[in-house]
Coordinates of N, CA and C in Angstrom, one line a residue:
X345 N 23.1 45.7 61.5 CA 23.4 46.6 60.5 C 24.8 47.1 60.7
X346 N 25.8 46.5 60.0 CA 27.2 46.8 60.2 C 27.6 48.1 59.6
X347 N 27.3 49.2 60.2 CA 27.6 50.5 59.6 C 28.1 51.4 60.6
X348 N 29.3 51.9 60.4 CA 29.9 53.0 61.2 C 29.7 54.3 60.5
X349 N 30.1 55.4 61.2 CA 30.0 56.7 60.5 C 30.8 56.7 59.2
X350 N 30.2 57.0 58.1 CA 30.8 57.0 56.8 C 31.0 58.4 56.3
X351 N 32.2 58.7 55.9 CA 32.5 60.1 55.3 C 32.2 60.0 53.8
X352 N 31.4 60.9 53.3 CA 31.1 60.9 51.9 C 31.3 62.3 51.3
X353 N 32.2 63.1 51.9 CA 32.5 64.4 51.4 C 33.0 64.4 50.0
X354 N 33.9 63.4 49.7 CA 34.4 63.3 48.3 C 33.3 63.0 47.3
X355 N 32.5 62.0 47.8 CA 31.4 61.6 46.9 C 30.4 62.8 46.6
X356 N 30.1 63.6 47.7 CA 29.3 64.7 47.5 C 29.9 65.7 46.5
X357 N 31.2 65.9 46.6 CA 31.8 66.9 45.7 C 31.8 66.4 44.3
X358 N 31.8 65.1 44.0 CA 31.8 64.6 42.7 C 30.5 64.4 42.0
X359 N 29.5 64.2 42.9 CA 28.2 63.9 42.3 C 27.5 65.1 41.7
X360 N 26.6 64.8 40.7 CA 25.9 65.8 40.0 C 24.7 66.3 40.8
X361 N 24.4 67.6 40.7 CA 23.3 68.2 41.5 C 22.0 67.5 41.3
X362 N 21.6 67.1 40.1 CA 20.3 66.5 39.9 C 20.2 65.2 40.7
X363 N 21.3 64.4 40.8 CA 21.3 63.2 41.5 C 21.1 63.4 43.0
X364 N 21.8 64.4 43.5 CA 21.8 64.7 44.9 C 20.3 65.1 45.3
X365 N 19.7 65.8 44.5 CA 18.3 66.4 44.9 C 17.2 65.4 44.6
X366 N 17.5 64.2 44.1 CA 16.4 63.3 43.7 C 15.6 62.9 44.8
X367 N 16.2 62.8 46.0 CA 15.4 62.3 47.2 C 14.4 63.4 47.7
X368 N 14.6 64.7 47.2 CA 13.7 65.7 47.6 C 12.4 65.8 46.7
X369 N 12.5 65.1 45.6 CA 11.3 65.0 44.7 C 10.2 64.3 45.3
X370 N 9.0 64.8 45.1 CA 7.8 64.1 45.7 C 7.6 62.7 45.1
X371 N 8.1 62.5 43.9 CA 7.9 61.3 43.2 C 9.0 60.3 43.5
X372 N 9.9 60.6 44.4 CA 11.0 59.7 44.7 C 11.3 59.7 46.2
X373 N 11.8 58.5 46.7 CA 12.3 58.4 48.1 C 13.6 57.6 48.1
X374 N 14.6 58.2 48.7 CA 15.9 57.6 48.8 C 16.0 56.7 50.0
X375 N 16.7 55.6 49.8 CA 17.0 54.6 50.9 C 18.5 54.3 50.9
X376 N 19.0 54.3 52.1 CA 20.4 53.9 52.4 C 20.4 52.5 52.7
X377 N 21.1 51.7 51.9 CA 21.1 50.2 52.0 C 22.5 49.8 52.5
X378 N 22.5 49.0 53.6 CA 23.8 48.3 54.0 C 23.6 46.8 53.7
X379 N 24.4 46.3 52.8 CA 24.3 44.9 52.4 C 25.4 44.0 53.0
X380 N 25.0 43.0 53.7 CA 26.0 42.0 54.2 C 25.8 40.7 53.4
X381 N 26.8 40.2 52.7 CA 26.8 39.0 52.0 C 27.3 37.9 52.9
X382 N 26.3 37.3 53.6 CA 26.6 36.4 54.7 C 27.0 35.0 54.2
X383 N 28.0 34.4 54.8 CA 28.4 33.0 54.4 C 27.3 32.1 54.8
X384 N 27.0 31.0 54.0 CA 25.9 30.1 54.4 C 26.1 29.5 55.8
X385 N 27.3 29.2 56.1 CA 27.5 28.5 57.4 C 27.4 29.5 58.6
X386 N 27.3 30.8 58.3 CA 27.3 31.8 59.4 C 26.0 32.5 59.5
X387 N 25.0 32.1 58.8 CA 23.7 32.8 58.9 C 23.1 32.8 60.3
X388 N 23.1 31.6 61.0 CA 22.6 31.6 62.3 C 23.3 32.5 63.3
X389 N 24.7 32.5 63.2 CA 25.5 33.4 64.0 C 25.2 34.9 63.7
X390 N 25.0 35.2 62.4 CA 24.7 36.5 62.0 C 23.4 37.0 62.6
X391 N 22.4 36.1 62.5 CA 21.1 36.5 63.1 C 21.2 36.7 64.6
X392 N 21.9 35.8 65.3 CA 22.1 36.0 66.7 C 22.8 37.3 67.1
X393 N 23.8 37.7 66.3 CA 24.5 38.9 66.5 C 23.5 40.1 66.2
X394 N 22.7 40.0 65.2 CA 21.8 41.1 64.9 C 20.8 41.3 66.0
X395 N 20.3 40.2 66.6 CA 19.4 40.3 67.7 C 20.0 40.9 68.9
X396 N 21.3 40.5 69.1 CA 22.0 41.1 70.3 C 22.2 42.6 70.0
X397 N 22.6 43.0 68.8 CA 22.8 44.4 68.4 C 21.5 45.2 68.7
X398 N 20.4 44.6 68.2 CA 19.1 45.3 68.4 C 18.7 45.4 69.8
X399 N 19.0 44.4 70.6 CA 18.8 44.5 72.1 C 19.6 45.6 72.7
X400 N 20.8 45.8 72.3 CA 21.6 46.8 72.8 C 21.1 48.2 72.4
X401 N 20.7 48.3 71.1 CA 20.1 49.5 70.6 C 18.8 49.9 71.4
X402 N 18.0 48.9 71.7 CA 16.7 49.1 72.4 C 17.0 49.5 73.9
X403 N 18.0 48.8 74.5 CA 18.4 49.1 75.9 C 18.8 50.6 76.1
X404 N 19.6 51.1 75.1 CA 20.1 52.4 75.2 C 19.3 53.4 74.3
X405 N 18.2 53.0 73.8 CA 17.3 53.8 73.0 C 18.0 54.5 71.9
X406 N 18.8 53.8 71.1 CA 19.6 54.4 70.1 C 18.7 55.0 69.0
X407 N 19.0 56.2 68.6 CA 18.2 57.0 67.7 C 18.6 56.7 66.2
X408 N 18.0 55.6 65.8 CA 18.2 55.2 64.4 C 17.2 54.1 64.1
X409 N 16.9 53.9 62.8 CA 15.9 52.8 62.5 C 16.2 52.2 61.2
X410 N 15.9 51.0 61.0 CA 16.1 50.3 59.8 C 15.2 49.0 59.7
X411 N 14.8 48.7 58.5 CA 14.1 47.4 58.2 C 15.1 46.5 57.6
X412 N 15.0 45.2 57.9 CA 15.9 44.2 57.4 C 15.2 43.2 56.4
X413 N 15.8 43.0 55.3 CA 15.3 42.0 54.3 C 16.4 40.9 54.2
X414 N 16.0 39.7 54.1 CA 16.9 38.5 53.8 C 16.6 38.0 52.5
X415 N 17.6 37.9 51.6 CA 17.4 37.4 50.3 C 17.9 35.9 50.2
X416 N 17.3 35.2 49.2 CA 17.6 33.8 49.1 C 19.1 33.5 48.7
X417 N 19.8 34.6 48.2 CA 21.2 34.4 47.8 C 22.2 34.7 49.0
X418 N 21.7 34.8 50.2 CA 22.5 35.0 51.4 C 22.7 36.4 51.8
X419 N 22.2 37.3 51.0 CA 22.4 38.8 51.4 C 21.3 39.2 52.4
X420 N 21.8 40.0 53.3 CA 20.9 40.7 54.3 C 21.0 42.2 54.0
X421 N 19.9 42.8 53.8 CA 19.8 44.3 53.6 C 19.2 45.0 54.7
X422 N 20.0 46.0 55.3 CA 19.4 46.9 56.3 C 19.0 48.2 55.5
X423 N 17.8 48.5 55.6 CA 17.2 49.6 54.8 C 16.7 50.8 55.6
X424 N 17.3 51.9 55.4 CA 16.9 53.1 56.1 C 16.5 54.2 55.1
X425 N 15.4 54.8 55.3 CA 14.9 55.9 54.5 C 15.7 57.2 54.9
X426 N 16.1 57.9 53.9 CA 16.9 59.2 54.1 C 16.2 60.3 53.3
X427 N 16.3 61.5 53.8 CA 15.8 62.7 53.1 C 16.9 63.3 52.2
X428 N 18.1 63.2 52.6 CA 19.2 63.8 51.9 C 20.5 63.0 52.2
X429 N 21.5 63.1 51.3 CA 22.8 62.4 51.5 C 23.5 62.8 52.8
X430 N 23.2 64.0 53.3 CA 23.9 64.4 54.5 C 23.4 63.5 55.7
X431 N 22.3 62.9 55.6 CA 21.8 62.0 56.6 C 22.8 60.8 56.9
X432 N 23.5 60.4 55.8 CA 24.5 59.4 55.9 C 25.7 59.9 56.6
X433 N 26.2 61.1 56.2 CA 27.4 61.7 56.8 C 27.1 61.9 58.3
X434 N 25.9 62.3 58.7 CA 25.6 62.6 60.1 C 25.3 61.4 61.0
X435 N 25.2 60.2 60.3 CA 24.9 59.0 61.1 C 26.1 58.6 61.9
X436 N 25.9 58.3 63.2 CA 27.0 58.0 64.0 C 26.5 57.0 65.1
X437 N 27.4 56.0 65.4 CA 27.1 55.1 66.5 C 28.0 55.4 67.8
X438 N 28.6 56.6 67.8 CA 29.5 56.9 68.9 C 28.7 56.9 70.2
X439 N 27.5 57.4 70.3 CA 26.8 57.4 71.5 C 26.5 55.9 72.0
X440 N 26.2 55.0 71.0 CA 25.9 53.6 71.4 C 27.2 53.0 71.9
X441 N 28.3 53.2 71.2 CA 29.6 52.7 71.7 C 29.9 53.1 73.1
X442 N 29.6 54.4 73.4 CA 29.9 54.9 74.7 C 29.1 54.3 75.8
X443 N 27.8 54.1 75.5 CA 26.9 53.5 76.4 C 27.1 52.0 76.6
X444 N 27.4 51.3 75.5 CA 27.7 49.9 75.6 C 29.0 49.6 76.3
X445 N 29.9 50.5 76.1 CA 31.3 50.2 76.5 C 32.1 49.8 75.3
X446 N 33.3 50.4 75.1 CA 34.0 50.2 73.9 C 34.4 48.7 73.6
X447 N 34.7 48.0 74.7 CA 35.1 46.6 74.6 C 33.9 45.7 74.1
X448 N 32.7 45.9 74.7 CA 31.6 45.1 74.2 C 31.1 45.5 72.8
X449 N 31.2 46.8 72.5 CA 30.8 47.3 71.2 C 31.7 46.7 70.1
X450 N 33.0 46.7 70.4 CA 34.0 46.2 69.4 C 33.8 44.6 69.3
X451 N 33.6 43.9 70.4 CA 33.4 42.5 70.3 C 32.2 42.1 69.4
X452 N 31.1 42.9 69.5 CA 29.9 42.7 68.7 C 30.2 42.8 67.2
X453 N 30.9 43.9 66.8 CA 31.2 44.1 65.4 C 32.3 43.2 64.9
X454 N 33.2 42.8 65.8 CA 34.2 41.8 65.4 C 33.5 40.5 65.0
X455 N 32.5 40.2 65.7 CA 31.7 39.0 65.4 C 31.0 39.1 64.1
X456 N 30.5 40.3 63.8 CA 29.9 40.5 62.4 C 30.9 40.2 61.3
X457 N 32.2 40.7 61.5 CA 33.2 40.5 60.5 C 33.5 39.1 60.1
X458 N 33.3 38.2 61.0 CA 33.5 36.8 60.8 C 32.4 36.1 60.0
X459 N 31.3 36.8 59.8 CA 30.1 36.3 59.1 C 30.1 36.5 57.6
X460 N 31.0 37.3 57.1 CA 31.0 37.6 55.7 C 32.4 38.1 55.3
X461 N 32.6 37.9 54.0 CA 33.8 38.4 53.4 C 33.6 39.7 52.6
X462 N 32.4 40.0 52.3 CA 32.0 41.2 51.6 C 30.8 41.9 52.2
X463 N 30.9 43.2 52.3 CA 29.7 44.0 52.7 C 30.0 45.4 52.3
X464 N 28.9 46.2 52.2 CA 29.0 47.6 51.8 C 27.7 48.3 51.8
X465 N 27.8 49.6 51.5 CA 26.6 50.5 51.5 C 26.4 51.2 50.2
X466 N 25.2 51.5 49.9 CA 24.8 52.3 48.7 C 23.4 52.9 48.9
X467 N 23.0 53.6 47.9 CA 21.7 54.3 47.9 C 20.9 53.8 46.8
X468 N 19.6 53.5 47.0 CA 18.6 53.2 45.9 C 17.5 54.3 46.0
X469 N 16.8 54.4 44.9 CA 15.7 55.4 44.9 C 14.4 54.7 44.5
X470 N 13.4 54.9 45.4 CA 12.1 54.4 45.0 C 11.4 55.4 44.2
X471 N 11.0 54.9 43.0 CA 10.3 55.8 42.0 C 8.8 55.6 42.3
X472 N 8.2 56.6 43.0 CA 6.8 56.5 43.3 C 5.9 56.6 42.1
X473 N 6.4 57.3 41.1 CA 5.6 57.5 39.9 C 5.5 56.2 39.1
X474 N 6.5 55.3 39.2 CA 6.4 54.1 38.5 C 5.8 52.9 39.3
X475 N 5.8 53.2 40.6 CA 5.3 52.1 41.6 C 3.7 52.1 41.5
X476 N 3.2 50.9 41.8 CA 1.7 50.8 41.9 C 1.4 50.3 43.3
X477 N 1.0 51.3 44.1 CA 0.6 51.0 45.5 C -0.6 51.8 45.9
X478 N -1.8 51.4 45.4 CA -3.0 52.2 45.5 C -3.5 52.3 47.0
X479 N -3.0 51.4 47.9 CA -3.4 51.5 49.3 C -2.4 52.3 50.1
X480 N -1.4 52.9 49.5 CA -0.4 53.7 50.2 C 1.0 53.2 50.0
X481 N 1.9 54.1 49.9 CA 3.3 53.8 49.6 C 4.0 53.4 50.9
X482 N 4.5 52.2 51.0 CA 5.2 51.7 52.2 C 6.1 50.6 51.9
X483 N 7.3 50.6 52.5 CA 8.3 49.5 52.3 C 7.8 48.2 53.0
X484 N 7.1 48.3 54.1 CA 6.6 47.2 54.9 C 5.1 47.2 54.9
X485 N 4.5 46.0 54.6 CA 3.0 45.8 54.7 C 2.7 44.7 55.7
X486 N 1.9 45.0 56.7 CA 1.6 44.1 57.8 C 1.1 42.7 57.2
X487 N 1.7 41.7 57.7 CA 1.3 40.3 57.3 C 1.8 39.9 55.9
X488 N 2.5 40.8 55.2 CA 3.0 40.4 53.9 C 4.6 40.5 53.9
X489 N 5.2 39.6 54.5 CA 6.7 39.7 54.7 C 7.4 39.0 53.6
X490 N 6.7 38.1 52.8 CA 7.4 37.4 51.7 C 7.7 38.4 50.6
X491 N 8.8 38.3 49.9 CA 9.2 39.2 48.9 C 9.7 38.5 47.6
X492 N 9.3 39.1 46.5 CA 9.9 38.7 45.2 C 10.5 39.9 44.6
X493 N 11.8 39.8 44.3 CA 12.6 41.0 43.7 C 12.8 40.7 42.3
X494 N 12.3 41.5 41.4 CA 12.6 41.4 40.0 C 13.5 42.5 39.5
X495 N 14.8 42.1 39.3 CA 15.8 43.0 38.8 C 15.8 43.1 37.3
X496 N 15.4 44.2 36.7 CA 15.4 44.4 35.3 C 16.6 45.3 34.9
X497 N 17.7 44.8 34.5 CA 18.9 45.6 34.1 C 18.7 46.2 32.8
X498 N 19.3 47.4 32.6 CA 19.1 48.1 31.4 C 20.4 48.9 31.1
X499 N 20.8 49.0 29.8 CA 21.9 49.8 29.5 C 21.6 51.3 29.5
X500 N 22.6 52.2 29.7 CA 22.3 53.6 29.9 C 21.5 54.2 28.8
X501 N 21.8 53.8 27.5 CA 21.0 54.4 26.4 C 19.6 54.0 26.4
X502 N 19.2 53.0 27.1 CA 17.8 52.5 27.1 C 17.1 52.9 28.4
X503 N 17.7 53.6 29.3 CA 17.1 53.8 30.6 C 15.9 54.7 30.5
X504 N 15.9 55.8 29.7 CA 14.7 56.6 29.6 C 13.6 55.9 28.9
X505 N 13.9 55.2 27.9 CA 12.8 54.4 27.2 C 12.2 53.3 28.1
X506 N 13.1 52.7 28.9 CA 12.6 51.7 29.9 C 11.6 52.3 30.9
X507 N 11.9 53.6 31.3 CA 11.1 54.2 32.3 C 9.7 54.5 31.7
X508 N 9.6 54.8 30.4 CA 8.4 55.0 29.7 C 7.6 53.7 29.7
X509 N 8.3 52.6 29.4 CA 7.6 51.3 29.3 C 7.1 50.8 30.6
X510 N 7.9 51.1 31.7 CA 7.5 50.8 33.0 C 6.2 51.6 33.4
X511 N 6.2 52.8 33.0 CA 5.0 53.6 33.3 C 3.8 53.1 32.6
X512 N 4.0 52.5 31.4 CA 2.8 51.9 30.7 C 2.3 50.7 31.4
X513 N 3.2 49.9 32.0 CA 2.8 48.8 32.9 C 2.0 49.2 34.0
X514 N 2.4 50.3 34.7 CA 1.6 50.8 35.8 C 0.2 51.3 35.3
X515 N 0.2 51.9 34.2 CA -1.1 52.4 33.7 C -2.1 51.2 33.4
X516 N -1.5 50.1 32.9 CA -2.3 48.9 32.7 C -2.8 48.4 34.0
X517 N -2.0 48.3 35.0 CA -2.4 47.8 36.3 C -3.5 48.7 36.9
X518 N -3.4 50.0 36.7 CA -4.4 51.0 37.2 C -5.7 50.8 36.5
X519 N -5.6 50.7 35.2 CA -6.8 50.5 34.4 C -7.6 49.2 34.7
X520 N -6.9 48.2 35.1 CA -7.5 46.9 35.4 C -7.8 46.8 36.9
X521 N -7.4 47.8 37.7 CA -7.6 47.7 39.2 C -6.9 46.5 39.7
X522 N -5.7 46.2 39.3 CA -5.0 45.0 39.8 C -4.8 45.0 41.3
X523 N -4.9 43.8 41.8 CA -4.7 43.6 43.3 C -3.2 43.2 43.6
X524 N -2.4 43.1 42.5 CA -0.9 42.9 42.7 C -0.2 44.2 42.8
X525 N 0.2 44.6 43.9 CA 0.8 45.9 44.1 C 2.3 45.7 44.1
X526 N 3.0 46.8 43.8 CA 4.5 46.7 43.7 C 5.2 48.0 43.8
X527 N 6.4 48.0 44.2 CA 7.3 49.2 44.3 C 8.4 49.1 43.2
X528 N 8.8 50.2 42.7 CA 9.9 50.2 41.7 C 11.0 51.0 42.3
X529 N 12.2 50.4 42.3 CA 13.4 51.1 42.8 C 14.4 51.2 41.7
X530 N 15.2 52.2 41.7 CA 16.3 52.4 40.7 C 17.6 52.6 41.4
X531 N 18.7 52.3 40.8 CA 20.0 52.5 41.4 C 20.3 54.0 41.6
X532 N 20.8 54.2 42.8 CA 21.3 55.6 43.1 C 22.8 55.6 43.0
X533 N 23.5 56.1 44.1 CA 25.0 56.1 44.0 C 25.5 54.9 44.7
X534 N 26.8 54.5 44.4 CA 27.4 53.4 45.0 C 27.3 52.1 44.4
X535 N 26.6 52.0 43.2 CA 26.4 50.8 42.4 C 26.9 51.0 41.0
X536 N 27.3 49.9 40.4 CA 27.7 49.9 39.0 C 26.5 49.3 38.1
X537 N 26.1 50.0 37.1 CA 25.0 49.5 36.2 C 23.7 50.1 36.6
X538 N 22.8 50.2 35.6 CA 21.5 50.7 35.8 C 20.5 49.5 35.8
X539 N 19.5 49.7 36.7 CA 18.4 48.7 36.8 C 17.1 49.3 37.3
X540 N 16.0 48.6 37.0 CA 14.7 48.9 37.6 C 14.4 47.7 38.5
X541 N 14.2 47.8 39.7 CA 13.9 46.7 40.6 C 12.4 46.8 41.0
X542 N 11.7 45.7 40.7 CA 10.3 45.6 41.0 C 10.1 44.7 42.2
X543 N 9.6 45.2 43.3 CA 9.4 44.4 44.5 C 7.9 44.2 44.8
X544 N 7.6 42.9 45.0 CA 6.2 42.5 45.2 C 6.1 41.8 46.6
X545 N 5.1 42.2 47.4 CA 4.9 41.6 48.7 C 3.8 40.6 48.7
X546 N 3.9 39.5 49.5 CA 2.9 38.5 49.6 C 3.0 37.9 51.0
X547 N 2.1 37.0 51.4 CA 2.1 36.3 52.6 C 3.2 35.3 52.6
X548 N 3.3 34.5 51.5 CA 4.3 33.5 51.3 C 4.4 33.1 49.9
X549 N 5.2 32.1 49.5 CA 5.4 31.8 48.1 C 4.1 31.3 47.5
X550 N 3.3 30.6 48.2 CA 2.0 30.1 47.7 C 1.1 31.3 47.4
X551 N 1.0 32.2 48.3 CA 0.2 33.4 48.1 C 0.7 34.2 46.9
X552 N 2.0 34.3 46.8 CA 2.5 35.1 45.6 C 2.1 34.4 44.3
X553 N 2.2 33.1 44.2 CA 1.9 32.4 43.0 C 0.4 32.5 42.7
X554 N -0.4 32.5 43.7 CA -1.9 32.7 43.5 C -2.2 34.1 43.0
X555 N -1.5 35.1 43.6 CA -1.7 36.5 43.2 C -1.3 36.7 41.7
X556 N -0.1 36.1 41.4 CA 0.4 36.3 40.1 C -0.5 35.6 39.0
X557 N -1.1 34.5 39.3 CA -2.0 33.8 38.4 C -3.2 34.6 38.2
X558 N -3.8 35.1 39.3 CA -5.0 35.9 39.2 C -4.8 37.2 38.4
X559 N -3.6 37.8 38.6 CA -3.3 39.0 38.0 C -3.1 38.8 36.5
X560 N -2.5 37.7 36.1 CA -2.3 37.4 34.7 C -3.6 37.2 34.0
X561 N -4.6 36.6 34.7 CA -5.9 36.4 34.1 C -6.6 37.7 34.0
X562 N -6.5 38.6 35.0 CA -7.1 39.9 35.0 C -6.6 40.8 33.8
X563 N -5.3 40.8 33.7 CA -4.7 41.6 32.6 C -5.0 41.2 31.2
X564 N -5.1 39.8 31.1 CA -5.5 39.3 29.8 C -4.4 39.2 28.8
X565 N -4.6 38.5 27.7 CA -3.6 38.3 26.6 C -3.1 39.6 26.0
X566 N -3.9 40.6 26.0 CA -3.5 41.9 25.3 C -2.4 42.6 26.1
X567 N -2.1 42.2 27.3 CA -1.1 42.8 28.1 C 0.3 42.3 27.7
X568 N 0.4 41.3 26.9 CA 1.7 40.8 26.5 C 2.6 41.8 25.8
X569 N 2.0 42.6 24.9 CA 2.8 43.6 24.2 C 3.4 44.6 25.2
X570 N 2.6 45.0 26.2 CA 3.1 45.9 27.2 C 4.3 45.4 28.0
X571 N 4.3 44.1 28.4 CA 5.4 43.5 29.1 C 6.6 43.2 28.1
X572 N 6.3 42.8 26.9 CA 7.3 42.6 25.9 C 8.1 43.9 25.7
X573 N 7.5 45.0 25.7 CA 8.2 46.3 25.5 C 9.2 46.5 26.6
X574 N 8.9 46.0 27.8 CA 9.9 46.1 28.9 C 11.0 45.1 28.7
X575 N 10.7 43.9 28.5 CA 11.8 42.8 28.5 C 12.6 42.9 27.2
X576 N 12.1 43.4 26.2 CA 12.9 43.6 25.0 C 14.0 44.6 25.1
X577 N 13.8 45.5 26.1 CA 14.9 46.5 26.4 C 15.9 46.0 27.5
X578 N 15.5 45.0 28.2 CA 16.3 44.5 29.3 C 17.6 43.9 28.8
X579 N 18.7 44.2 29.5 CA 20.0 43.6 29.1 C 20.2 42.4 30.0
X580 N 19.5 42.3 31.1 CA 19.6 41.1 32.0 C 18.4 41.1 32.9
X581 N 18.0 40.0 33.3 CA 16.8 39.9 34.3 C 17.2 38.9 35.4
X582 N 16.9 39.3 36.6 CA 17.1 38.4 37.7 C 15.8 38.4 38.6
X583 N 15.5 37.2 39.1 CA 14.4 37.0 40.0 C 14.9 36.4 41.3
X584 N 14.7 37.1 42.4 CA 15.2 36.7 43.7 C 14.1 36.7 44.7
X585 N 14.0 35.6 45.5 CA 13.0 35.6 46.6 C 13.6 35.9 47.9
X586 N 12.8 36.1 48.9 CA 13.3 36.4 50.2 C 12.1 36.9 51.1
X587 N 12.5 37.6 52.2 CA 11.5 38.0 53.2 C 12.0 39.2 54.0
X588 N 11.1 40.0 54.5 CA 11.4 41.0 55.4 C 11.6 40.3 56.8
X589 N 12.5 40.8 57.6 CA 12.8 40.2 58.9 C 12.5 41.2 60.0
X590 N 11.2 41.3 60.4 CA 10.9 42.2 61.5 C 11.7 41.9 62.8
X591 N 12.0 40.7 63.0 CA 12.8 40.3 64.2 C 14.2 40.9 64.2
X592 N 14.7 41.2 63.0 CA 16.0 41.8 62.9 C 16.0 43.3 62.7
X593 N 14.8 43.8 62.5 CA 14.7 45.3 62.2 C 14.6 46.1 63.5
X594 N 14.8 47.4 63.5 CA 14.9 48.2 64.7 C 14.3 49.6 64.5
X595 N 13.6 50.0 65.5 CA 13.2 51.4 65.6 C 13.2 51.8 67.1
X596 N 13.5 53.0 67.4 CA 13.6 53.4 68.8 C 12.2 53.5 69.4
X597 N 12.2 53.5 70.7 CA 10.9 53.7 71.5 C 10.4 55.1 71.2
X598 N 9.1 55.2 71.1 CA 8.4 56.5 70.8 C 8.1 57.1 72.2

């Protein structure tokens, strides 16, 4: 997770109060995402550096935690739940740098810089009200590391209507007691454009295909109108596969 202490005082001054407080809402959870767009030829090196970084964090019991997702387009996402934007401002690796030694710490992150030409951080919001997770809301589900990301882009004037249509999809899944569970995320700050991101977990690609087929049969042909209402408002749609990487994720010893 290539992230140093980030100053966001200017951002905080410019942002609207409703946006700042959204993570405090019981229906929402904010996540700080650090995205590394890794070069195809450097993926192995990036993974080795990430494991070395995690080993250093574990050795010095660094107080921070993140889950890592790898996308099929070469992106690696380090995902950290936050309660408020001040959590980002207060995040610091100074203690880790001091314990590792400045030279070793710098060498590690210099290695990261060779793995990508673009990287950055932003915030996304999980909308629990639109998500369908009857067994409990969680980013990670044991044994279900495969991921399918459905990016449904929408223009600003259609955002509210899209939220209503997404709620109708959830109500359909609830009524049918669907076994295909999903989380819905929305863009927070640090990104251009509005979207609804539907994330589905499975054991692997075969398991996902099986779940999707069974779910389609369960929902029946009458569900087409509900889904059409969503996609008729979409300005763009992307489908990306990938997986959670517990071997690259980190949490301190309890």
